[in-house]
Coordinates of C-alpha atoms in Angstrom, one line a residue:
X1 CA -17.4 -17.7 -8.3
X2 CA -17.2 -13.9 -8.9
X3 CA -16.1 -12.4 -5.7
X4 CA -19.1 -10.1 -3.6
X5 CA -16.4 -7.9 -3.0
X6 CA -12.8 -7.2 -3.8
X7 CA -11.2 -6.6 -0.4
X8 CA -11.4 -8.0 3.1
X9 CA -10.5 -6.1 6.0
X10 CA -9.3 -8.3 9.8
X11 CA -10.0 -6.5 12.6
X12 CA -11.5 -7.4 16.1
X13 CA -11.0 -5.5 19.6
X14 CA -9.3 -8.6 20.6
X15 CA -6.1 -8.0 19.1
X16 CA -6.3 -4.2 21.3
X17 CA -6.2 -7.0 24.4
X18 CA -2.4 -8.1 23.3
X19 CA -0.8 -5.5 25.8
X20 CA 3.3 -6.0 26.6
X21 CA 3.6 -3.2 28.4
X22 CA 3.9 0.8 29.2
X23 CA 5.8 2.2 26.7
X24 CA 6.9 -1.2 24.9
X25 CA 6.8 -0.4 21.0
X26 CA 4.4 -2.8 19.8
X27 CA 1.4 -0.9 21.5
X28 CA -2.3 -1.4 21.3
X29 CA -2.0 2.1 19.6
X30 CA -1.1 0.8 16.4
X31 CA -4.6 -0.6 15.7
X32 CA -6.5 1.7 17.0
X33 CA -4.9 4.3 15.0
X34 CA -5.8 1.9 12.5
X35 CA -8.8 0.8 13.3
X36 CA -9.9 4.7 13.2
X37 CA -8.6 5.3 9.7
X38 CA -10.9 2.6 8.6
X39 CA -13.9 5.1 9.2
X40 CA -12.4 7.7 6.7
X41 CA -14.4 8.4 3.6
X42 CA -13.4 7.2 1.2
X43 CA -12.5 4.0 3.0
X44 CA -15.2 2.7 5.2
X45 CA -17.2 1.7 2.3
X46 CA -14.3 0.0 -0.2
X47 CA -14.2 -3.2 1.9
X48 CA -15.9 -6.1 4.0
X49 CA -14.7 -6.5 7.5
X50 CA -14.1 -10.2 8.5
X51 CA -14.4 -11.2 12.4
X52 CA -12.1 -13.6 13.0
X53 CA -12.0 -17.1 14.8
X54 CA -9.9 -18.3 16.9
X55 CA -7.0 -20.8 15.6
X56 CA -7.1 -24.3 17.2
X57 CA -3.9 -25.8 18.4
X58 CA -3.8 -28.3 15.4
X59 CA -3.5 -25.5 13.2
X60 CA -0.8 -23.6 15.0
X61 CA 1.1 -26.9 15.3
X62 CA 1.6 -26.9 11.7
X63 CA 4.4 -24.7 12.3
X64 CA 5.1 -24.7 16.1
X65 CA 6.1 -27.3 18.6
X66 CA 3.6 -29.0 20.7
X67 CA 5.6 -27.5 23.6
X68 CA 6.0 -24.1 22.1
X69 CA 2.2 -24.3 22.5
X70 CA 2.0 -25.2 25.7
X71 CA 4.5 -22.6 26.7
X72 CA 2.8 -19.7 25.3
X73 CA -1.3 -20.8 26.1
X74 CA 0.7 -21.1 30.1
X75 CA 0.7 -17.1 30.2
X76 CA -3.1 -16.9 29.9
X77 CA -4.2 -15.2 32.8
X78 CA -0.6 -13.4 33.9
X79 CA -0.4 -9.6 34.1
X80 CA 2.7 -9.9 32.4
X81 CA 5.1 -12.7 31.5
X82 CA 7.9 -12.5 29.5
X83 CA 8.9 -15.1 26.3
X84 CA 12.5 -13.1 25.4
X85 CA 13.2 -9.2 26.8
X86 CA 11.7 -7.9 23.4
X87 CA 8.5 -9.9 23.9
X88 CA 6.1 -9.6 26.9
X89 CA 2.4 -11.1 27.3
X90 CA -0.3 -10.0 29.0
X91 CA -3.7 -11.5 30.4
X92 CA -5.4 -12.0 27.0
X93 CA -2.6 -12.5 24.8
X94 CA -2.9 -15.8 24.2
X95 CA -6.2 -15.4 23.0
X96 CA -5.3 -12.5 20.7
X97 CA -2.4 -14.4 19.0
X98 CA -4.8 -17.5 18.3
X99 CA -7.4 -14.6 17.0
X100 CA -4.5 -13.4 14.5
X101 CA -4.0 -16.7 13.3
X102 CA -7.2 -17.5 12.8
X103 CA -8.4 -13.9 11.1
X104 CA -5.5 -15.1 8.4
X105 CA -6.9 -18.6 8.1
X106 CA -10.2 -16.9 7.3
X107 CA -8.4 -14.9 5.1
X108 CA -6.8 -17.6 3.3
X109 CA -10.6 -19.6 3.7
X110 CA -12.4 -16.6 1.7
X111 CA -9.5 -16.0 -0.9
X112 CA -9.7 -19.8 -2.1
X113 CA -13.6 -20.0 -1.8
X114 CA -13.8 -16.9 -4.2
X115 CA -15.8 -14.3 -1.9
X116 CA -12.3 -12.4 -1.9
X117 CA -9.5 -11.7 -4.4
X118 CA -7.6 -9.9 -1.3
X119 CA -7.4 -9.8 2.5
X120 CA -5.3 -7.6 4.4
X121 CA -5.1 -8.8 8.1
X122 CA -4.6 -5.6 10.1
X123 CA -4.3 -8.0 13.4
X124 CA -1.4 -8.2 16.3
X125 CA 0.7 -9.4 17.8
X126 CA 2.6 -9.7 14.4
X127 CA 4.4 -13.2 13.8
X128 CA 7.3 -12.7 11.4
X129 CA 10.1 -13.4 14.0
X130 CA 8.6 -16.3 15.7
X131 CA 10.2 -19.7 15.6
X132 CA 8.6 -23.5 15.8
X133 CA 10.2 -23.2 19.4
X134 CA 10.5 -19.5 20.5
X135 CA 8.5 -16.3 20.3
X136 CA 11.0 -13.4 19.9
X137 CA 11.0 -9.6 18.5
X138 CA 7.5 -8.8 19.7
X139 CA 6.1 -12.4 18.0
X140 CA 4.3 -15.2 19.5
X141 CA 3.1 -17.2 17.1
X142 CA 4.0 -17.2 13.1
X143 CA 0.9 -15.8 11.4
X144 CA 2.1 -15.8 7.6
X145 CA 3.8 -19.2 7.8
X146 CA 0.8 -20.8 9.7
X147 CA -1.8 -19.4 7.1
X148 CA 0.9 -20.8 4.4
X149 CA 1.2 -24.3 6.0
X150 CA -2.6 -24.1 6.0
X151 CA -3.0 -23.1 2.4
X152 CA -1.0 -25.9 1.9
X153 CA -2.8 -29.1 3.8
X154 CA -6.3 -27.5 3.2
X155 CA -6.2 -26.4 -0.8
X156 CA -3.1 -28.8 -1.6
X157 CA -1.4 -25.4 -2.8
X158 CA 2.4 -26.1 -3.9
X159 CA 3.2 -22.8 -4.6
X160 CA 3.2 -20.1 -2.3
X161 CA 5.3 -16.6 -2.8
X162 CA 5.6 -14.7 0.8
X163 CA 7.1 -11.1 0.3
X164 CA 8.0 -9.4 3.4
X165 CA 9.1 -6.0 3.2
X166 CA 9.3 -5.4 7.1
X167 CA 12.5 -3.3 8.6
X168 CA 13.5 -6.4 10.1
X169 CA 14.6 -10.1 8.5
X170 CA 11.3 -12.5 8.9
X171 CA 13.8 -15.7 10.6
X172 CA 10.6 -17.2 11.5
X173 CA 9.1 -17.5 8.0
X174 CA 12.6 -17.8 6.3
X175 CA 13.3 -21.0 8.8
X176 CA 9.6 -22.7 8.3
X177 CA 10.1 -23.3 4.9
X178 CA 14.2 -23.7 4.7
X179 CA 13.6 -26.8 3.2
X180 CA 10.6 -26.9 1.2
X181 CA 10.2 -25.6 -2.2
X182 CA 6.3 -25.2 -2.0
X183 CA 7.1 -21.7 -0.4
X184 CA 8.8 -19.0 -2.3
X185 CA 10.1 -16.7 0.5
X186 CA 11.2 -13.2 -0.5
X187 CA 12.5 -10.8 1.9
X188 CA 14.0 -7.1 1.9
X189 CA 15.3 -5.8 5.0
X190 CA 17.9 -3.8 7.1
X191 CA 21.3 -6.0 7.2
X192 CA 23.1 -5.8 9.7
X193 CA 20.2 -5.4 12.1
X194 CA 17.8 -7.2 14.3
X195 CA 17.6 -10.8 14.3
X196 CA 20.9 -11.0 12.2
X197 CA 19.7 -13.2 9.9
X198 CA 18.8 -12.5 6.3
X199 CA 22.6 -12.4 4.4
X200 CA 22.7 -13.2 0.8
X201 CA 24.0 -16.5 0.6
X202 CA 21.1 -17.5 2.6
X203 CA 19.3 -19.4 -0.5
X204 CA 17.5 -22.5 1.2
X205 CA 18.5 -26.1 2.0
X206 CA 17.7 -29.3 0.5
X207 CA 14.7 -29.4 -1.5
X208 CA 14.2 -25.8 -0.6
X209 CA 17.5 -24.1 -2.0
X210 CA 16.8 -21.4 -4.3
X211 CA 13.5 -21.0 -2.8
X212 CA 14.8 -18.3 -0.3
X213 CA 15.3 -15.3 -1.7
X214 CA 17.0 -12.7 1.0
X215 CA 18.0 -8.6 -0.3
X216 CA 19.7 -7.6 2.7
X217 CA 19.8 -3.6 2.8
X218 CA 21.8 -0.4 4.2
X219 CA 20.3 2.6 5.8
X220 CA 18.8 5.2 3.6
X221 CA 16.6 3.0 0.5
X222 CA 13.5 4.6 -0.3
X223 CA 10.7 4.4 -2.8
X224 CA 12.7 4.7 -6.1
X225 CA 15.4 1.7 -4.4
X226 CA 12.7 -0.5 -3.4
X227 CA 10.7 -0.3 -6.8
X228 CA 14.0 -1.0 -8.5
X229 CA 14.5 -4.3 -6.7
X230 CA 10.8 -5.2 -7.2
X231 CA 10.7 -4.9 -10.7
X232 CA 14.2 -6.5 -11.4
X233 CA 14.5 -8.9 -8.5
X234 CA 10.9 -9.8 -7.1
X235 CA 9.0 -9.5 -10.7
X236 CA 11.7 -12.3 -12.4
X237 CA 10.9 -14.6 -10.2
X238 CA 7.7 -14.5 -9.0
X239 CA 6.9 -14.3 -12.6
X240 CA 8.6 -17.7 -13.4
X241 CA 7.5 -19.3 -10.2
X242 CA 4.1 -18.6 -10.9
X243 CA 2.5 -18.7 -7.1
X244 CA -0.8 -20.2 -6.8
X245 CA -1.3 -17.9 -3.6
X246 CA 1.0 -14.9 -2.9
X247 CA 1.3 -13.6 0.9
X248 CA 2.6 -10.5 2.5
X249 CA 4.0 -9.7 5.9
X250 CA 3.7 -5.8 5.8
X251 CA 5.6 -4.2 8.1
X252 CA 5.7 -0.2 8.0
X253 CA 8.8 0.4 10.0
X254 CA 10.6 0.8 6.8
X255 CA 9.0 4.6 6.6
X256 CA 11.4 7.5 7.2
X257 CA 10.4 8.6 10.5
X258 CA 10.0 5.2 12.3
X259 CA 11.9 5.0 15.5
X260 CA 13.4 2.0 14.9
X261 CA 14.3 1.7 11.4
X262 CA 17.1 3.6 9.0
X263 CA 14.7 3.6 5.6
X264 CA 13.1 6.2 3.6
X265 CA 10.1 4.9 2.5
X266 CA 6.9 7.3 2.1
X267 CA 3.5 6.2 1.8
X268 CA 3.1 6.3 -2.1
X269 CA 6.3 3.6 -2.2
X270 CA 4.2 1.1 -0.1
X271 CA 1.5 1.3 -2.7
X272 CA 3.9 1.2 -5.0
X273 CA 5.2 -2.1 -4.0
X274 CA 1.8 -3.4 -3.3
X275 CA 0.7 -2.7 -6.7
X276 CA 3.6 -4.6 -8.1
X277 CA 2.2 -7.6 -5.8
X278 CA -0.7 -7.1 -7.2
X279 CA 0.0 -7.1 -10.4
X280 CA 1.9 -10.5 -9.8
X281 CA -1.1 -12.1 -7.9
X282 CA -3.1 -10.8 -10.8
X283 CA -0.9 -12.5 -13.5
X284 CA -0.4 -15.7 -11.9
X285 CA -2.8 -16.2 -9.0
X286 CA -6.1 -15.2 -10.3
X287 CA -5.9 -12.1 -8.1
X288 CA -5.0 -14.2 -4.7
X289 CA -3.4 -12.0 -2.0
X290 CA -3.2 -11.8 1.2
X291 CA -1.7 -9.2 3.6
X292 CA -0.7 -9.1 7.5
X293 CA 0.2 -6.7 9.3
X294 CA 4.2 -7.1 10.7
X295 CA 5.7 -3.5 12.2
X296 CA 5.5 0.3 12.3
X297 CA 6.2 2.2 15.0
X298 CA 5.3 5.7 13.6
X299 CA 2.0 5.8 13.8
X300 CA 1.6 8.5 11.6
X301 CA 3.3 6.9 9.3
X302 CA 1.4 3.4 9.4
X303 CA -1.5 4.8 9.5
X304 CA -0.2 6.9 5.9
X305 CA 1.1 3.4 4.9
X306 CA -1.5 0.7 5.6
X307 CA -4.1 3.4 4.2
X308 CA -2.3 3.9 1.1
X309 CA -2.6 0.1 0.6
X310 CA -5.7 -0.7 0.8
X311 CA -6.4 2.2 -1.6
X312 CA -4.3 0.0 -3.7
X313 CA -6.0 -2.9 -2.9
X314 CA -9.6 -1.3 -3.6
X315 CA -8.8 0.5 -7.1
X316 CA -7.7 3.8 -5.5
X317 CA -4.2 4.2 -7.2
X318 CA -2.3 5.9 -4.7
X319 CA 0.7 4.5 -6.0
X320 CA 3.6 6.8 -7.0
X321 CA 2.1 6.6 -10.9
X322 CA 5.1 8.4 -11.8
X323 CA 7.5 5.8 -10.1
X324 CA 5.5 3.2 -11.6
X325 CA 5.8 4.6 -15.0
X326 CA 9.8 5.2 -15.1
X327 CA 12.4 2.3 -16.5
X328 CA 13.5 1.5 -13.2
X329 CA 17.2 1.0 -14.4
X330 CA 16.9 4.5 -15.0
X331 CA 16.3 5.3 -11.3
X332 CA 17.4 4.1 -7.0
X333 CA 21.1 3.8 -8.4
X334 CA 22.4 3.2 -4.9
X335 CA 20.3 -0.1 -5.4
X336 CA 22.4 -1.2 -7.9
X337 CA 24.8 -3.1 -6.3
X338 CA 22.3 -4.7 -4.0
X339 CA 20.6 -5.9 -7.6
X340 CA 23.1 -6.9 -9.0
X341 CA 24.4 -9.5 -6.1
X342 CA 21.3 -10.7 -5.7
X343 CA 21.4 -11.7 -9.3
X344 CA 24.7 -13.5 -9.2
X345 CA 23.6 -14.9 -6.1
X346 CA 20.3 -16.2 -7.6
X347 CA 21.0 -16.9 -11.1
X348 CA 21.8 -20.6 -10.2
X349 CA 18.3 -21.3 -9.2
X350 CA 16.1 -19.1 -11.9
X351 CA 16.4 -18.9 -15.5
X352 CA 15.2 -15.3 -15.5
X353 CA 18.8 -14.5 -14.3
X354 CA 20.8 -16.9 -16.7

């Protein structure tokens, strides 16, 4: 089936309901911001919006406890209620989070059915940090791994790349597939930081090692670093994997002015890295991505960000062409030791390496 359109857009005023508090980081704000830059020209018309439905708890129980479930659905109705002291709930929060799940499992619905080649899921709260048992770092419940899980019962998918670039190590995602090769899970973040996870030697257990790919980084990597490690790291072995869906938890608090983060990232890098995505969904997914939305606390800058991706996403090259163009072992040379570990780490597991 030859897609209607080539890019799907979640959003619903429901995810503006998630509210944990005066001055807590992961503000309504982000969306809206969003939400507005969504009306550009130039934008507004490059995409189809998807309303969302709301997850069911058999679906969110592919990846959480049955009491983890509970737990959370319990603050419905509280002003405020608090899961860890990072993470706070509000009145309609519960409601939101089973909204975000279920505006990715449409996403995932509509990639596989062919109406889509790509979603990007600008929903909250975000989901990266949240475990089977335990919401933390502004997470309630695991969006990306739920919508993998899905993939996986629904389309009988048994390969699944998830690339999270987020400031901030995914444990969630990493720890739902420890131990199961069907998901590829590839993640470059800030080490030593927030959760503390996310080390090298972190590969995967059981029928899963190898399958966890972690490029922990130090302050200061911008565009040129984290092209480098895409195209000599990412590229390799996504490329030999050969996902039959590839997933993204996009956060934007790796831009150089976020509060919270020590990165240099500009706008053109996260189109850059996005069109290295694409170009692996495009060579070994028929085109299947799909994108949620993790951090970014600037919102300048995730407004600059998430816009210059979907201009990626919709034909609009607003990727660093220059960047793109360049031998990349000619460039980000304070990367090179952080390649060059993660090849001796990985080179057991992937023949790209040997």
């Amino acid at each position: 089936m030859t897609p209607v359109s080539a890019t799907g857009i979640v959003k619903d005023p429901i995810y503006l309901e998630h509210k944990p508090g005066y001055l807590h980081w992961e503000s309504p704000q982000r969306l809206e911001v969003l939400y507005d830059m969504l009306a550009e020209k130039g934008i507004i018309d490059t995409f189809e919006t998807i309303k969302p439905r709301k997850a069911v708890r058999e679906e969110i129980e592919l990846v959480h406890e049955h009491r983890y479930y509970d737990y959370v659905a319990s603050t419905a109705g509280k002003p405020r209620f608090s899961l860890d002291s990072d993470t706070q709930t509000s009145e309609l929060s519960f409601e939101a989070a089973l909204f975000a799940v279920g505006g990715l499992l449409d996403g995932v619905d509509k990639i596989m059915g062919g109406e889509l080649n790509n979603v990007f899921g600008l929903v909250r709260p975000p989901g990266h940090h949240a475990e089977a048992d335990q919401g933390m770092g502004f997470c309630l419940f695991n969006n990306v791994a739920i919508a993998a899980a899905y993939a996986i019962k629904r389309y009988k998918l048994s390969r699944i790349l998830i690339i999270d670039w987020d400031l901030h190590h995914g444990n969630g995602t990493q720890h739902s597939f420890y131990r199961d090769r069907r998901v590829l899970y590839f993640s470059t973040h800030q080490y030593p930081y927030y959760p503390g996870t996310g080390a090298f030697g972190e590969v995967g257990e059981g029928e899963g090692k190898g399958f966890t790919v972690n490029i922990p980084l130090s302050m200061g990597h911008g565009d040129a670093e984290y092209y480098k490690i895409f195209k000599k790291i990412l590229l390799p072995i996504a490329l030999e994997y050969k996902p039959e869906l590839v997933m993204v938890s996009a956060g934007f608090d790796t831009y150089f002015k976020d509060p919270l983060g020590g990165m240099e990232v500009t706008s053109a890098g996260y189109a850059t890295m996005a069109q290295v995505i694409l170009d692996i969904a495009g060579e070994c997914a028929d085109e299947k991505l799909l994108i949620t939305l993790e951090g970014g606390y600037n919102l300048g800058g995730l407004k600059d960000g998430v816009r210059s991706v979907i201009k990626q996403l919709t034909g609009k090259n607003a990727a660093d062409a220059e960047l793109l163009g360049r031998n990349p072992d000619d460039i980000g040379k304070t990367a090179d030791y952080t390649v060059s570990r993660a090849v001796e780490v990985q080179k057991e597991f992937w023949k790209c390496f040997s």
